[in-house]
Amino acid sequence: MTLSSMVSVSLGERSYKILIQAGLLSRLKGRLSELAVKGKVGVVTDRHVAGYYLSGMLQQLKRCGVDAVPIVLPPGERSKTLDTITNILDVMARHRFERSSFLFALGGGVVGDIAGFAAAIYQRGIPFIQIPTTLIAQSDSSVGGKTGVDHRLGKNLIGAFYQPKEVWIDPLTLRTLPMREWVAGLAEVIKYGIIADEEFFSYLQREMPGLLKRKPDIVAVAVKRSCEIKAQVVAADERESDRRRILNYGHTIGHALETLGRYESLIHGEAVGIGLVQEADVACFLGTCDRSVVQRIQAIVQAAGLPDRMPQWTAAKIWKAMLHDKKVSGGQVVGVWPERIGHVRMMPIDEPTFCQWHQTLPKPNSGKSLSRKKPAQQKR
């Protein structure tokens, strides 16, 4: 596997390329020329990423005759607010950005979500390019056009579907990623094996030691296959009316835990890691999968170094947080439940059933495995 490849996202007039190439960020002249990037360009990033990559990016853009305006945000999920969007729009308006002006999202998933949303609403939409620098962003969030910010009652409640012009992935940027962020990113990679590709899941099981050591060939396989699966799902269902919902596996519980922790006690991938295991356990409780499926998922999550146990919030608190998730339909929480590795199904769950399942969870420090109890019959 080389460190240079391309994945297509087929969406008719909105189709675009995902370019995966080691050293891509140091060789942008050809990409800028092909996309006709000129005039004003906003480079949205955060303070952490700026310290590594902003200066080099600005120098390249200047050499190519592009007037680049840096927009540096505080790092972390707490920047995903409407106030941040207003500040970005203020900068763009002051610098007289036009409809042909580009916005670059240089950073992780938070930066991509914010910059994409700002691009979607400035002058009713200007082009933007995703330049992800974290594993979560390279394998998941930079692809598919989901943009937006959080609300105090829930994650990503305010946003838009808005596709980038291209996604530029330079795997070399992952070398500067802190270990906690690296491990958190593995949750999204593991998710793709569970929802769509048992062979990929088995590959991740075998190669997890190499992934944890960030071996370039293994990382390249993991990022490319994740992008391929997401591109296929997005092409089939761009606006999450049906099949795209399978990408939410691990996120129904995961997003609730993030919200309850005020985006501080758990970062996104850690919450999703818990969600992967616990939603599989719910699936077993509902009778949609065997206990062996839960055990395989729990084993790979633990091997990755991700958390897998539920925090000690009550079922009522978790359920209330889940009700604020954008995946709620008709007042029902619609979950994604594995049937086997590589295949999932979507099905609603009600509060009594969720609370019954929650009661089966092992107590803290009990050392017990996840519950094997069966539920009372759920109304569907």
Short mmCIF file of C-alpha atoms in Angstrom, two decimals:
data_model
loop_
_atom_site.label_atom_id
_atom_site.label_comp_id
_atom_site.label_asym_id
_atom_site.label_seq_id
_atom_site.Cartn_x
_atom_site.Cartn_y
_atom_site.Cartn_z
CA MET A 1 0.00 0.00 0.00
CA THR A 2 1.54 3.30 -1.06
CA LEU A 3 0.96 6.57 0.72
CA SER A 4 -0.75 8.09 -2.32
CA SER A 5 -4.30 7.30 -3.41
CA MET A 6 -7.63 8.86 -4.35
CA VAL A 7 -11.22 8.13 -3.38
CA SER A 8 -14.22 9.61 -5.22
CA VAL A 9 -17.45 10.78 -3.61
CA SER A 10 -20.09 10.47 -6.33
CA LEU A 11 -22.82 13.08 -5.88
CA GLY A 12 -23.53 14.31 -9.38
CA GLU A 13 -22.69 18.01 -9.68
CA ARG A 14 -21.41 17.98 -6.09
CA SER A 15 -18.98 15.09 -6.62
CA TYR A 16 -15.45 15.55 -5.33
CA LYS A 17 -12.13 13.82 -4.73
CA ILE A 18 -10.51 12.70 -1.50
CA LEU A 19 -6.77 12.90 -2.11
CA ILE A 20 -4.57 10.87 0.25
CA GLN A 21 -0.90 11.62 -0.23
CA ALA A 22 2.07 11.84 2.11
CA GLY A 23 3.55 15.34 1.89
CA LEU A 24 0.50 16.77 0.10
CA LEU A 25 0.46 19.92 2.22
CA SER A 26 3.92 20.88 1.00
CA ARG A 27 2.91 20.56 -2.68
CA LEU A 28 -0.33 22.50 -3.17
CA LYS A 29 0.40 24.51 -6.31
CA GLY A 30 -1.16 21.97 -8.68
CA ARG A 31 -4.30 21.57 -6.58
CA LEU A 32 -4.77 25.34 -6.25
CA SER A 33 -4.43 25.76 -10.01
CA GLU A 34 -6.83 22.93 -10.88
CA LEU A 35 -9.53 24.27 -8.55
CA ALA A 36 -8.94 27.87 -9.69
CA VAL A 37 -8.24 29.04 -6.16
CA LYS A 38 -7.40 32.75 -6.36
CA GLY A 39 -8.15 36.05 -4.70
CA LYS A 40 -9.23 35.85 -1.07
CA VAL A 41 -8.85 32.61 0.88
CA GLY A 42 -9.67 32.14 4.55
CA VAL A 43 -7.66 29.54 6.45
CA VAL A 44 -9.64 28.42 9.49
CA THR A 45 -7.61 26.50 12.06
CA ASP A 46 -7.10 26.29 15.82
CA ARG A 47 -4.19 27.37 17.99
CA HIS A 48 -2.73 23.87 18.31
CA VAL A 49 -2.75 23.10 14.59
CA ALA A 50 -1.61 26.62 13.71
CA GLY A 51 1.63 26.05 15.59
CA TYR A 52 2.54 23.18 13.26
CA TYR A 53 1.07 23.98 9.84
CA LEU A 54 -0.35 27.49 9.46
CA SER A 55 2.88 29.30 8.61
CA GLY A 56 3.81 26.84 5.87
CA MET A 57 0.31 26.98 4.44
CA LEU A 58 0.29 30.78 4.33
CA GLN A 59 3.71 30.90 2.67
CA GLN A 60 2.60 28.48 -0.06
CA LEU A 61 -0.56 30.43 -0.73
CA LYS A 62 1.38 33.69 -0.93
CA ARG A 63 3.84 32.18 -3.43
CA CYS A 64 0.87 31.13 -5.56
CA GLY A 65 -0.50 34.66 -5.56
CA VAL A 66 -3.37 33.92 -3.16
CA ASP A 67 -4.39 36.49 -0.56
CA ALA A 68 -4.72 34.31 2.53
CA VAL A 69 -6.48 35.45 5.71
CA PRO A 70 -5.77 33.30 8.81
CA ILE A 71 -8.69 32.70 11.19
CA VAL A 72 -7.36 31.03 14.34
CA LEU A 73 -9.85 29.57 16.85
CA PRO A 74 -9.49 28.29 20.41
CA PRO A 75 -9.07 24.48 20.27
CA GLY A 76 -11.73 22.01 21.30
CA GLU A 77 -15.45 21.28 21.13
CA ARG A 78 -16.33 24.42 23.07
CA SER A 79 -15.55 26.47 19.96
CA LYS A 80 -18.49 24.87 18.13
CA THR A 81 -20.91 27.72 18.80
CA LEU A 82 -22.88 30.27 16.83
CA ASP A 83 -20.68 32.97 18.38
CA THR A 84 -17.66 31.41 16.66
CA ILE A 85 -19.52 31.34 13.35
CA THR A 86 -20.40 35.02 13.77
CA ASN A 87 -16.74 35.87 14.39
CA ILE A 88 -15.66 34.02 11.22
CA LEU A 89 -18.34 35.75 9.17
CA ASP A 90 -17.20 39.11 10.57
CA VAL A 91 -13.64 38.45 9.36
CA MET A 92 -14.85 37.40 5.92
CA ALA A 93 -17.10 40.42 5.58
CA ARG A 94 -14.37 42.86 6.70
CA HIS A 95 -11.96 41.39 4.15
CA ARG A 96 -14.65 41.55 1.45
CA PHE A 97 -14.78 37.86 0.63
CA GLU A 98 -16.76 37.14 -2.52
CA ARG A 99 -18.78 34.13 -3.69
CA SER A 100 -15.69 32.86 -5.51
CA SER A 101 -13.55 33.09 -2.37
CA PHE A 102 -12.49 29.82 -0.75
CA LEU A 103 -12.45 28.77 2.88
CA PHE A 104 -9.90 26.15 3.98
CA ALA A 105 -10.59 23.99 7.04
CA LEU A 106 -7.14 23.12 8.41
CA GLY A 107 -7.50 20.95 11.49
CA GLY A 108 -9.62 18.29 13.12
CA GLY A 109 -13.31 17.57 13.08
CA VAL A 110 -14.27 20.66 15.08
CA VAL A 111 -12.50 22.99 12.66
CA GLY A 112 -14.02 21.17 9.68
CA ASP A 113 -17.55 21.40 11.08
CA ILE A 114 -17.20 25.11 11.88
CA ALA A 115 -15.48 26.18 8.67
CA GLY A 116 -17.88 24.15 6.54
CA PHE A 117 -20.91 25.72 8.20
CA ALA A 118 -19.48 29.23 7.79
CA ALA A 119 -18.84 28.49 4.10
CA ALA A 120 -22.38 27.15 3.70
CA ILE A 121 -24.04 30.34 4.92
CA TYR A 122 -21.72 33.15 3.82
CA GLN A 123 -23.33 34.80 0.76
CA ARG A 124 -25.53 31.65 0.56
CA GLY A 125 -22.52 29.41 0.02
CA ILE A 126 -18.87 29.71 -0.98
CA PRO A 127 -16.48 26.84 -1.83
CA PHE A 128 -14.43 25.21 0.91
CA ILE A 129 -11.74 22.56 1.14
CA GLN A 130 -11.30 20.09 3.98
CA ILE A 131 -7.67 19.66 5.11
CA PRO A 132 -7.99 17.24 8.04
CA THR A 133 -5.07 16.81 10.43
CA THR A 134 -6.50 14.29 12.94
CA LEU A 135 -7.33 10.61 12.54
CA ILE A 136 -11.03 11.20 13.25
CA ALA A 137 -11.19 13.92 10.61
CA GLN A 138 -9.15 12.02 8.00
CA SER A 139 -11.12 8.79 8.39
CA ASP A 140 -14.58 10.23 8.99
CA SER A 141 -15.70 13.80 9.60
CA SER A 142 -14.01 15.52 6.63
CA VAL A 143 -16.04 13.38 4.21
CA GLY A 144 -19.78 13.69 3.60
CA GLY A 145 -20.64 17.36 3.98
CA LYS A 146 -21.98 17.45 7.53
CA THR A 147 -21.25 20.88 8.98
CA GLY A 148 -22.48 22.69 12.04
CA VAL A 149 -22.17 23.69 15.67
CA ASP A 150 -23.44 22.47 19.03
CA HIS A 151 -26.32 23.70 21.17
CA ARG A 152 -26.23 23.58 24.95
CA LEU A 153 -28.87 20.83 24.84
CA GLY A 154 -27.20 18.64 22.24
CA LYS A 155 -24.34 18.07 19.85
CA ASN A 156 -24.51 19.24 16.21
CA LEU A 157 -28.09 20.46 16.49
CA ILE A 158 -27.43 23.49 14.25
CA GLY A 159 -25.90 22.97 10.83
CA ALA A 160 -26.21 22.16 7.16
CA PHE A 161 -25.31 19.53 4.59
CA TYR A 162 -22.65 21.25 2.49
CA GLN A 163 -20.08 19.31 0.47
CA PRO A 164 -16.44 20.43 0.14
CA LYS A 165 -14.78 20.98 -3.23
CA GLU A 166 -12.06 18.50 -2.28
CA VAL A 167 -10.58 16.76 0.73
CA TRP A 168 -6.79 16.92 1.08
CA ILE A 169 -5.42 14.25 3.41
CA ASP A 170 -1.73 14.29 4.27
CA PRO A 171 -1.04 11.31 6.57
CA LEU A 172 2.21 12.94 7.71
CA THR A 173 0.18 15.44 9.75
CA LEU A 174 -0.83 12.58 12.04
CA ARG A 175 2.72 12.43 13.44
CA THR A 176 2.04 15.54 15.54
CA LEU A 177 -1.25 14.24 16.96
CA PRO A 178 -1.24 13.70 20.76
CA MET A 179 -1.62 10.06 21.76
CA ARG A 180 -5.01 10.60 23.39
CA GLU A 181 -6.37 12.10 20.16
CA TRP A 182 -4.82 9.30 18.11
CA VAL A 183 -6.47 6.60 20.21
CA ALA A 184 -9.78 8.47 20.13
CA GLY A 185 -9.64 8.49 16.33
CA LEU A 186 -9.44 4.71 16.23
CA ALA A 187 -13.07 4.53 17.39
CA GLU A 188 -14.34 5.88 14.06
CA VAL A 189 -12.06 3.55 12.10
CA ILE A 190 -13.30 0.52 14.08
CA LYS A 191 -16.88 1.67 13.47
CA TYR A 192 -16.50 1.21 9.72
CA GLY A 193 -15.50 -2.41 10.10
CA ILE A 194 -18.49 -3.10 12.34
CA ILE A 195 -21.08 -1.46 10.11
CA ALA A 196 -19.90 -2.51 6.65
CA ASP A 197 -16.81 -4.72 6.29
CA GLU A 198 -15.96 -7.75 8.42
CA GLU A 199 -12.71 -8.27 6.49
CA PHE A 200 -11.62 -4.73 7.39
CA PHE A 201 -12.62 -5.36 11.02
CA SER A 202 -10.45 -8.49 11.07
CA TYR A 203 -7.57 -6.52 9.53
CA LEU A 204 -7.86 -3.96 12.33
CA GLN A 205 -7.86 -6.75 14.91
CA ARG A 206 -4.62 -8.16 13.48
CA GLU A 207 -2.89 -4.83 12.91
CA MET A 208 -3.94 -2.93 16.03
CA PRO A 209 -0.39 -2.98 17.50
CA GLY A 210 0.90 -1.38 14.28
CA LEU A 211 -1.92 1.17 14.28
CA LEU A 212 -1.06 2.19 17.82
CA LYS A 213 2.54 2.68 16.67
CA ARG A 214 1.26 4.72 13.68
CA LYS A 215 3.00 2.57 11.07
CA PRO A 216 2.49 4.47 7.81
CA ASP A 217 1.39 1.55 5.61
CA ILE A 218 -1.19 0.34 8.14
CA VAL A 219 -2.46 3.87 8.77
CA ALA A 220 -2.82 4.42 5.01
CA VAL A 221 -4.96 1.27 4.67
CA ALA A 222 -7.14 2.26 7.64
CA VAL A 223 -7.72 5.83 6.41
CA LYS A 224 -8.38 4.88 2.79
CA ARG A 225 -10.80 2.03 3.59
CA SER A 226 -12.70 4.23 6.06
CA CYS A 227 -13.03 6.93 3.39
CA GLU A 228 -14.15 4.38 0.79
CA ILE A 229 -16.92 3.05 3.01
CA LYS A 230 -18.12 6.51 3.96
CA ALA A 231 -18.01 7.70 0.35
CA GLN A 232 -20.18 4.73 -0.70
CA VAL A 233 -22.71 5.39 2.05
CA VAL A 234 -22.87 9.15 1.39
CA ALA A 235 -23.26 8.60 -2.36
CA ALA A 236 -26.27 6.37 -1.66
CA ASP A 237 -27.87 8.72 0.89
CA GLU A 238 -26.39 12.21 1.06
CA ARG A 239 -28.87 13.74 3.51
CA GLU A 240 -29.26 10.89 5.99
CA SER A 241 -32.80 9.90 5.05
CA ASP A 242 -32.04 6.18 5.12
CA ARG A 243 -28.77 4.26 4.73
CA ARG A 244 -26.47 7.04 5.90
CA ARG A 245 -27.90 6.62 9.38
CA ILE A 246 -25.75 3.51 9.81
CA LEU A 247 -22.81 5.92 10.26
CA ASN A 248 -24.40 6.87 13.58
CA TYR A 249 -23.50 3.52 15.14
CA GLY A 250 -21.84 4.17 18.49
CA HIS A 251 -22.99 7.79 18.45
CA THR A 252 -26.48 7.56 19.96
CA ILE A 253 -25.08 6.78 23.39
CA GLY A 254 -21.73 8.41 22.56
CA HIS A 255 -23.15 11.87 21.84
CA ALA A 256 -25.29 11.69 25.00
CA LEU A 257 -22.19 10.97 27.09
CA GLU A 258 -20.33 13.86 25.44
CA THR A 259 -23.19 16.23 26.24
CA LEU A 260 -23.50 15.08 29.84
CA GLY A 261 -19.77 15.50 30.29
CA ARG A 262 -19.98 19.02 28.84
CA TYR A 263 -17.46 17.95 26.17
CA GLU A 264 -14.69 17.86 28.80
CA SER A 265 -14.66 14.52 30.62
CA LEU A 266 -14.79 12.56 27.34
CA ILE A 267 -13.54 13.66 23.94
CA HIS A 268 -15.55 12.55 20.92
CA GLY A 269 -13.72 9.33 20.03
CA GLU A 270 -13.65 8.16 23.64
CA ALA A 271 -17.42 8.61 23.92
CA VAL A 272 -17.89 6.77 20.62
CA GLY A 273 -15.66 3.95 21.85
CA ILE A 274 -18.01 3.46 24.79
CA GLY A 275 -20.96 3.73 22.42
CA LEU A 276 -19.59 1.00 20.12
CA VAL A 277 -19.52 -1.48 22.98
CA GLN A 278 -22.62 -0.41 24.84
CA GLU A 279 -24.84 -0.18 21.75
CA ALA A 280 -23.71 -3.67 20.80
CA ASP A 281 -24.72 -4.77 24.29
CA VAL A 282 -28.11 -3.12 23.81
CA ALA A 283 -28.41 -5.01 20.51
CA CYS A 284 -27.71 -8.27 22.31
CA PHE A 285 -30.26 -7.34 24.96
CA LEU A 286 -32.81 -6.70 22.20
CA GLY A 287 -31.94 -10.02 20.62
CA THR A 288 -30.54 -8.65 17.35
CA CYS A 289 -27.04 -10.12 17.82
CA ASP A 290 -25.19 -12.85 19.68
CA ARG A 291 -23.04 -12.29 22.75
CA SER A 292 -19.99 -13.19 20.65
CA VAL A 293 -20.50 -10.01 18.59
CA VAL A 294 -20.38 -7.88 21.74
CA GLN A 295 -17.25 -9.68 22.91
CA ARG A 296 -15.42 -9.10 19.62
CA ILE A 297 -16.30 -5.41 19.64
CA GLN A 298 -15.34 -5.00 23.27
CA ALA A 299 -12.03 -6.80 22.69
CA ILE A 300 -10.96 -4.53 19.80
CA VAL A 301 -12.06 -1.38 21.63
CA GLN A 302 -10.01 -2.41 24.65
CA ALA A 303 -7.04 -3.35 22.44
CA ALA A 304 -7.14 0.16 20.98
CA GLY A 305 -6.93 1.63 24.47
CA LEU A 306 -10.40 3.18 24.32
CA PRO A 307 -12.81 3.29 27.27
CA ASP A 308 -15.68 0.81 27.07
CA ARG A 309 -17.65 1.12 30.33
CA MET A 310 -20.63 3.42 30.89
CA PRO A 311 -20.03 6.40 33.20
CA GLN A 312 -22.15 6.45 36.32
CA TRP A 313 -24.99 8.63 35.10
CA THR A 314 -28.52 7.43 35.67
CA ALA A 315 -30.53 5.88 32.87
CA ALA A 316 -32.95 8.82 33.07
CA LYS A 317 -30.16 11.37 32.50
CA ILE A 318 -28.69 9.44 29.60
CA TRP A 319 -32.09 8.95 28.00
CA LYS A 320 -32.90 12.66 28.33
CA ALA A 321 -29.62 13.53 26.60
CA MET A 322 -30.36 10.99 23.86
CA LEU A 323 -33.74 12.64 23.22
CA HIS A 324 -31.95 15.86 22.23
CA ASP A 325 -29.96 14.02 19.57
CA LYS A 326 -30.77 14.94 15.96
CA LYS A 327 -31.37 11.24 15.19
CA VAL A 328 -34.61 11.24 17.21
CA SER A 329 -37.61 10.72 14.93
CA GLY A 330 -41.23 11.13 15.99
CA GLY A 331 -40.11 11.36 19.61
CA GLN A 332 -38.39 7.98 19.34
CA VAL A 333 -34.68 7.27 19.64
CA VAL A 334 -33.69 5.41 16.48
CA GLY A 335 -30.60 3.37 17.19
CA VAL A 336 -28.18 1.45 14.98
CA TRP A 337 -27.71 -2.10 16.24
CA PRO A 338 -25.23 -4.69 14.95
CA GLU A 339 -26.59 -8.05 13.82
CA ARG A 340 -23.12 -9.36 13.04
CA ILE A 341 -19.75 -7.81 12.30
CA GLY A 342 -20.13 -6.01 8.96
CA HIS A 343 -23.92 -5.63 9.13
CA VAL A 344 -26.23 -3.45 11.23
CA ARG A 345 -29.91 -2.60 11.36
CA MET A 346 -31.82 0.51 12.43
CA MET A 347 -34.60 0.21 14.97
CA PRO A 348 -36.23 2.49 17.56
CA ILE A 349 -35.87 1.87 21.26
CA ASP A 350 -38.22 3.16 23.96
CA GLU A 351 -37.36 4.49 27.40
CA PRO A 352 -38.63 1.50 29.46
CA THR A 353 -36.51 -0.90 27.39
CA PHE A 354 -33.45 1.33 27.65
CA CYS A 355 -33.87 1.55 31.43
CA GLN A 356 -34.27 -2.24 31.67
CA TRP A 357 -31.03 -2.66 29.76
CA HIS A 358 -29.25 -0.06 31.90
CA GLN A 359 -30.16 -2.00 35.05
CA THR A 360 -28.23 -5.00 33.71
CA LEU A 361 -24.92 -3.12 33.50
CA PRO A 362 -22.14 -4.31 35.83
CA LYS A 363 -21.49 -2.18 38.87
CA PRO A 364 -18.26 -0.14 39.05
CA ASN A 365 -15.18 -2.25 39.80
CA SER A 366 -17.26 -5.43 39.82
CA GLY A 367 -15.03 -7.02 37.17
CA LYS A 368 -18.12 -8.58 35.61
CA SER A 369 -18.66 -8.76 31.87
CA LEU A 370 -21.55 -7.08 30.15
CA SER A 371 -25.05 -8.34 30.95
CA ARG A 372 -26.63 -11.37 29.30
CA LYS A 373 -30.19 -10.70 30.43
CA LYS A 374 -33.00 -10.59 27.90
CA PRO A 375 -35.48 -7.71 27.69
CA ALA A 376 -39.17 -7.63 28.13
CA GLN A 377 -40.86 -7.47 24.73
CA GLN A 378 -40.44 -3.96 23.27
CA LYS A 379 -43.28 -2.33 21.41
CA ARG A 380 -42.34 -1.48 17.83
#
